């Protein structure tokens, strides 16, 4: 599985200062909303894919008494998490090759991560492999609410995978495309909620951190993610969703 990037945006110091330890819209509060919906029994085995420094893993263990662990492709944030708490079960691994046996997990959490992958269908099939029967998948991510008029025929998938943009924006797709991927991978949707206000709130904090929208976008370009304009991005109307699905 290829994760094409020149720079992990979540490793940006300014980004991390603006978001706090959970580097995504809604932070741990949105994770909590999903957990309350899922009602996992105590000590359920949960995996956080794209765990970063382990903030969500710590939260799952302390707040919900879960048997939680995390994996991330980058060693830097997980190393920081281990330095903070050496007992945190954080591993370095690729999402399409998870170091777990078949049907060994009760739930997977994938927050602002699925859209990073060049082949999300392969990742979802791997999630399906390691989840137990009726296991739950929690997704939160950016999706596209609008389309670039006249550029595509009806029903064609639209996303930014061909654009030199890193982070969750790169693989953002319309809601129908996300749901189709899940269905084809063997998942049944249980919950879909729009949380776009949380994305707007985070964007406002990032603008404040960088001083202006132009400075924020310039920082992204300096990181090697140039080539996609703000006007084109605005036309796609990025939104943010929370989704819970069950393995069929």
Short mmCIF file of C-alpha atoms in Angstrom, two decimals:
data_model
loop_
_atom_site.label_atom_id
_atom_site.label_comp_id
_atom_site.label_asym_id
_atom_site.label_seq_id
_atom_site.Cartn_x
_atom_site.Cartn_y
_atom_site.Cartn_z
CA UNK A 1 0.00 0.00 0.00
CA UNK A 2 1.32 3.37 -0.96
CA UNK A 3 0.85 6.46 1.16
CA UNK A 4 2.11 9.15 -1.20
CA UNK A 5 3.39 12.18 0.64
CA UNK A 6 6.34 14.46 1.03
CA UNK A 7 5.43 15.60 4.52
CA UNK A 8 3.12 14.31 7.22
CA UNK A 9 0.98 17.34 8.00
CA UNK A 10 0.12 15.93 11.41
CA UNK A 11 3.80 16.23 12.33
CA UNK A 12 3.67 20.02 11.90
CA UNK A 13 4.30 21.73 15.22
CA UNK A 14 1.84 24.56 14.47
CA UNK A 15 -0.87 22.08 13.55
CA UNK A 16 -0.35 20.06 16.69
CA UNK A 17 -0.41 23.15 18.90
CA UNK A 18 -3.72 24.21 17.34
CA UNK A 19 -5.40 20.81 17.62
CA UNK A 20 -4.02 19.44 20.86
CA UNK A 21 -2.98 15.78 21.23
CA UNK A 22 -5.88 14.45 19.10
CA UNK A 23 -4.99 15.90 15.71
CA UNK A 24 -8.39 16.05 14.01
CA UNK A 25 -11.71 17.93 14.05
CA UNK A 26 -13.70 17.23 17.19
CA UNK A 27 -10.78 15.67 19.00
CA UNK A 28 -11.54 13.15 21.73
CA UNK A 29 -15.08 14.46 22.19
CA UNK A 30 -16.09 13.05 18.80
CA UNK A 31 -14.36 9.78 19.65
CA UNK A 32 -16.43 9.71 22.83
CA UNK A 33 -19.62 10.24 20.83
CA UNK A 34 -18.79 7.19 18.69
CA UNK A 35 -17.91 5.09 21.72
CA UNK A 36 -21.18 5.93 23.45
CA UNK A 37 -23.04 4.85 20.31
CA UNK A 38 -21.14 1.56 19.96
CA UNK A 39 -21.49 0.50 23.61
CA UNK A 40 -18.54 -1.87 23.57
CA UNK A 41 -18.35 -4.19 26.60
CA UNK A 42 -15.55 -3.53 29.07
CA UNK A 43 -12.13 -4.77 27.94
CA UNK A 44 -13.19 -5.05 24.30
CA UNK A 45 -10.12 -5.21 22.07
CA UNK A 46 -9.94 -2.01 20.03
CA UNK A 47 -7.35 -0.79 17.54
CA UNK A 48 -6.67 2.85 16.68
CA UNK A 49 -5.23 3.03 13.14
CA UNK A 50 -3.13 6.16 12.65
CA UNK A 51 -2.72 6.47 16.40
CA UNK A 52 -0.13 9.27 16.36
CA UNK A 53 1.21 9.79 19.86
CA UNK A 54 -1.46 7.57 21.39
CA UNK A 55 -3.90 10.16 22.73
CA UNK A 56 -6.92 8.13 21.61
CA UNK A 57 -5.45 4.87 22.89
CA UNK A 58 -4.92 6.45 26.32
CA UNK A 59 -8.47 7.82 26.24
CA UNK A 60 -9.99 4.46 25.33
CA UNK A 61 -8.10 2.75 28.13
CA UNK A 62 -8.78 5.29 30.87
CA UNK A 63 -12.27 6.56 29.99
CA UNK A 64 -13.87 3.37 28.66
CA UNK A 65 -11.67 0.61 30.15
CA UNK A 66 -10.92 -0.85 26.74
CA UNK A 67 -8.10 -3.24 25.84
CA UNK A 68 -6.79 -0.74 23.29
CA UNK A 69 -3.69 -0.47 21.16
CA UNK A 70 -2.57 1.67 18.24
CA UNK A 71 -0.62 1.47 15.00
CA UNK A 72 0.91 4.23 12.94
CA UNK A 73 3.12 4.34 9.85
CA UNK A 74 5.29 7.09 11.33
CA UNK A 75 7.68 6.41 14.19
CA UNK A 76 7.98 10.02 15.33
CA UNK A 77 4.59 10.57 17.04
CA UNK A 78 4.43 7.04 18.45
CA UNK A 79 7.92 7.55 19.84
CA UNK A 80 6.74 10.70 21.56
CA UNK A 81 3.81 8.80 23.01
CA UNK A 82 6.10 6.07 24.31
CA UNK A 83 8.35 8.71 25.87
CA UNK A 84 5.30 10.09 27.67
CA UNK A 85 4.05 6.67 28.77
CA UNK A 86 6.26 3.67 28.10
CA UNK A 87 3.34 1.31 28.76
CA UNK A 88 1.30 2.59 25.83
CA UNK A 89 0.78 -0.27 23.33
CA UNK A 90 1.78 1.56 20.15
CA UNK A 91 3.17 -0.25 17.12
CA UNK A 92 4.58 0.83 13.80
CA UNK A 93 2.66 -0.90 11.01
CA UNK A 94 0.94 -0.38 7.66
CA UNK A 95 -2.84 -0.38 7.65
CA UNK A 96 -3.07 -2.97 4.88
CA UNK A 97 -0.82 -5.39 6.79
CA UNK A 98 -2.04 -5.20 10.38
CA UNK A 99 -0.10 -7.37 12.85
CA UNK A 100 -3.22 -9.13 14.12
CA UNK A 101 -4.86 -12.46 13.43
CA UNK A 102 -8.17 -12.87 11.65
CA UNK A 103 -11.28 -11.95 13.65
CA UNK A 104 -9.17 -10.92 16.63
CA UNK A 105 -10.50 -7.38 17.24
CA UNK A 106 -13.84 -6.09 18.49
CA UNK A 107 -13.49 -2.64 16.97
CA UNK A 108 -11.30 -0.40 14.83
CA UNK A 109 -11.08 3.37 15.07
CA UNK A 110 -9.83 5.22 11.99
CA UNK A 111 -10.06 8.98 12.47
CA UNK A 112 -8.99 11.35 9.68
CA UNK A 113 -6.86 8.52 8.25
CA UNK A 114 -8.79 6.56 5.61
CA UNK A 115 -8.54 9.41 3.11
CA UNK A 116 -4.74 9.29 3.35
CA UNK A 117 -4.50 5.94 1.61
CA UNK A 118 -4.08 5.58 -2.13
CA UNK A 119 -6.08 2.32 -2.01
CA UNK A 120 -8.66 2.65 0.77
CA UNK A 121 -10.55 -0.40 -0.52
CA UNK A 122 -7.57 -2.60 0.36
CA UNK A 123 -7.35 -1.05 3.80
CA UNK A 124 -11.05 -1.66 4.46
CA UNK A 125 -10.69 -5.30 3.43
CA UNK A 126 -7.86 -5.65 5.94
CA UNK A 127 -10.07 -4.09 8.63
CA UNK A 128 -12.74 -6.64 7.72
CA UNK A 129 -10.21 -9.48 8.06
CA UNK A 130 -9.10 -8.62 11.59
CA UNK A 131 -12.54 -7.71 12.98
CA UNK A 132 -14.57 -10.35 14.76
CA UNK A 133 -18.10 -11.15 13.62
CA UNK A 134 -20.29 -8.06 14.14
CA UNK A 135 -17.15 -6.04 14.98
CA UNK A 136 -17.54 -2.30 14.59
CA UNK A 137 -15.57 0.20 12.51
CA UNK A 138 -15.54 3.85 13.57
CA UNK A 139 -14.58 6.31 10.85
CA UNK A 140 -14.35 10.09 10.95
CA UNK A 141 -12.91 11.98 8.02
CA UNK A 142 -13.26 14.78 5.51
CA UNK A 143 -15.71 14.30 2.66
CA UNK A 144 -16.72 16.41 -0.33
CA UNK A 145 -20.12 18.09 -0.18
CA UNK A 146 -19.87 19.87 -3.54
CA UNK A 147 -18.64 19.05 -7.06
CA UNK A 148 -16.69 20.94 -9.68
CA UNK A 149 -19.45 21.59 -12.16
CA UNK A 150 -18.90 20.33 -15.69
CA UNK A 151 -15.69 18.46 -14.94
CA UNK A 152 -17.21 15.04 -14.36
CA UNK A 153 -20.14 12.98 -15.51
CA UNK A 154 -22.87 11.90 -13.16
CA UNK A 155 -21.89 9.06 -10.90
CA UNK A 156 -18.14 9.41 -11.40
CA UNK A 157 -16.08 9.42 -8.25
CA UNK A 158 -14.52 12.73 -7.37
CA UNK A 159 -11.67 13.18 -4.95
CA UNK A 160 -8.29 14.90 -4.63
CA UNK A 161 -6.07 11.82 -4.99
CA UNK A 162 -4.56 13.24 -8.14
CA UNK A 163 -3.76 16.54 -6.49
CA UNK A 164 -0.49 17.29 -4.63
CA UNK A 165 -2.27 17.80 -1.32
CA UNK A 166 -1.36 15.91 1.84
CA UNK A 167 -3.40 15.17 4.91
CA UNK A 168 -7.06 14.13 5.04
CA UNK A 169 -7.95 16.36 2.08
CA UNK A 170 -5.97 14.28 -0.40
CA UNK A 171 -8.36 11.35 -0.59
CA UNK A 172 -11.58 13.09 0.39
CA UNK A 173 -14.58 11.77 -1.58
CA UNK A 174 -18.35 12.35 -1.64
CA UNK A 175 -20.42 10.56 0.99
CA UNK A 176 -21.84 8.15 -1.58
CA UNK A 177 -18.32 7.01 -2.54
CA UNK A 178 -17.34 6.42 1.10
CA UNK A 179 -20.47 4.37 1.71
CA UNK A 180 -19.94 2.37 -1.48
CA UNK A 181 -16.40 1.47 -0.42
CA UNK A 182 -17.67 0.26 2.94
CA UNK A 183 -20.43 -1.83 1.42
CA UNK A 184 -18.08 -3.45 -1.10
CA UNK A 185 -15.65 -4.30 1.74
CA UNK A 186 -18.39 -6.11 3.67
CA UNK A 187 -19.61 -3.48 6.13
CA UNK A 188 -23.14 -2.35 6.99
CA UNK A 189 -23.64 1.29 7.94
CA UNK A 190 -25.06 1.88 11.41
CA UNK A 191 -24.55 5.63 11.84
CA UNK A 192 -23.71 8.62 9.64
CA UNK A 193 -23.49 12.09 11.17
CA UNK A 194 -22.31 15.34 9.63
CA UNK A 195 -19.89 17.26 11.86
CA UNK A 196 -18.76 19.93 9.40
CA UNK A 197 -18.95 22.68 12.07
CA UNK A 198 -16.06 20.91 13.85
CA UNK A 199 -13.98 21.13 10.66
CA UNK A 200 -14.73 24.84 10.36
CA UNK A 201 -13.80 25.35 14.01
CA UNK A 202 -10.46 23.60 13.48
CA UNK A 203 -9.80 25.61 10.30
CA UNK A 204 -10.37 28.82 12.26
CA UNK A 205 -7.88 27.73 14.93
CA UNK A 206 -5.31 26.90 12.27
CA UNK A 207 -5.73 30.29 10.60
CA UNK A 208 -5.14 31.92 13.98
CA UNK A 209 -2.07 29.77 14.55
CA UNK A 210 -0.57 30.70 11.17
CA UNK A 211 -1.78 34.33 11.18
CA UNK A 212 -3.85 34.17 7.97
CA UNK A 213 -5.33 31.72 5.47
CA UNK A 214 -2.66 32.67 2.94
CA UNK A 215 0.06 31.91 5.51
CA UNK A 216 -1.56 28.57 6.36
CA UNK A 217 -1.79 27.56 2.70
CA UNK A 218 1.75 28.83 2.12
CA UNK A 219 2.99 26.60 4.93
CA UNK A 220 1.34 23.62 3.29
CA UNK A 221 2.95 24.49 -0.03
CA UNK A 222 6.35 24.94 1.61
CA UNK A 223 5.96 21.41 2.94
CA UNK A 224 5.85 20.15 -0.63
CA UNK A 225 2.07 19.93 -1.00
CA UNK A 226 1.63 22.70 -3.56
CA UNK A 227 -0.43 22.94 -6.70
CA UNK A 228 -4.07 23.02 -5.59
CA UNK A 229 -5.72 26.41 -5.20
CA UNK A 230 -7.95 27.65 -2.42
CA UNK A 231 -10.73 28.56 -4.86
CA UNK A 232 -10.83 25.04 -6.27
CA UNK A 233 -10.82 23.63 -2.75
CA UNK A 234 -13.71 25.87 -1.69
CA UNK A 235 -15.78 24.71 -4.68
CA UNK A 236 -15.65 21.15 -3.37
CA UNK A 237 -17.07 22.28 0.01
CA UNK A 238 -15.15 19.95 2.35
CA UNK A 239 -17.24 18.58 5.19
CA UNK A 240 -16.55 16.21 8.07
CA UNK A 241 -18.41 13.06 8.99
CA UNK A 242 -18.64 10.45 11.73
CA UNK A 243 -19.59 6.95 10.57
CA UNK A 244 -20.03 3.67 12.43
CA UNK A 245 -20.30 0.41 10.48
CA UNK A 246 -20.63 -3.26 11.42
CA UNK A 247 -18.79 -6.16 9.87
CA UNK A 248 -21.28 -8.34 8.01
#
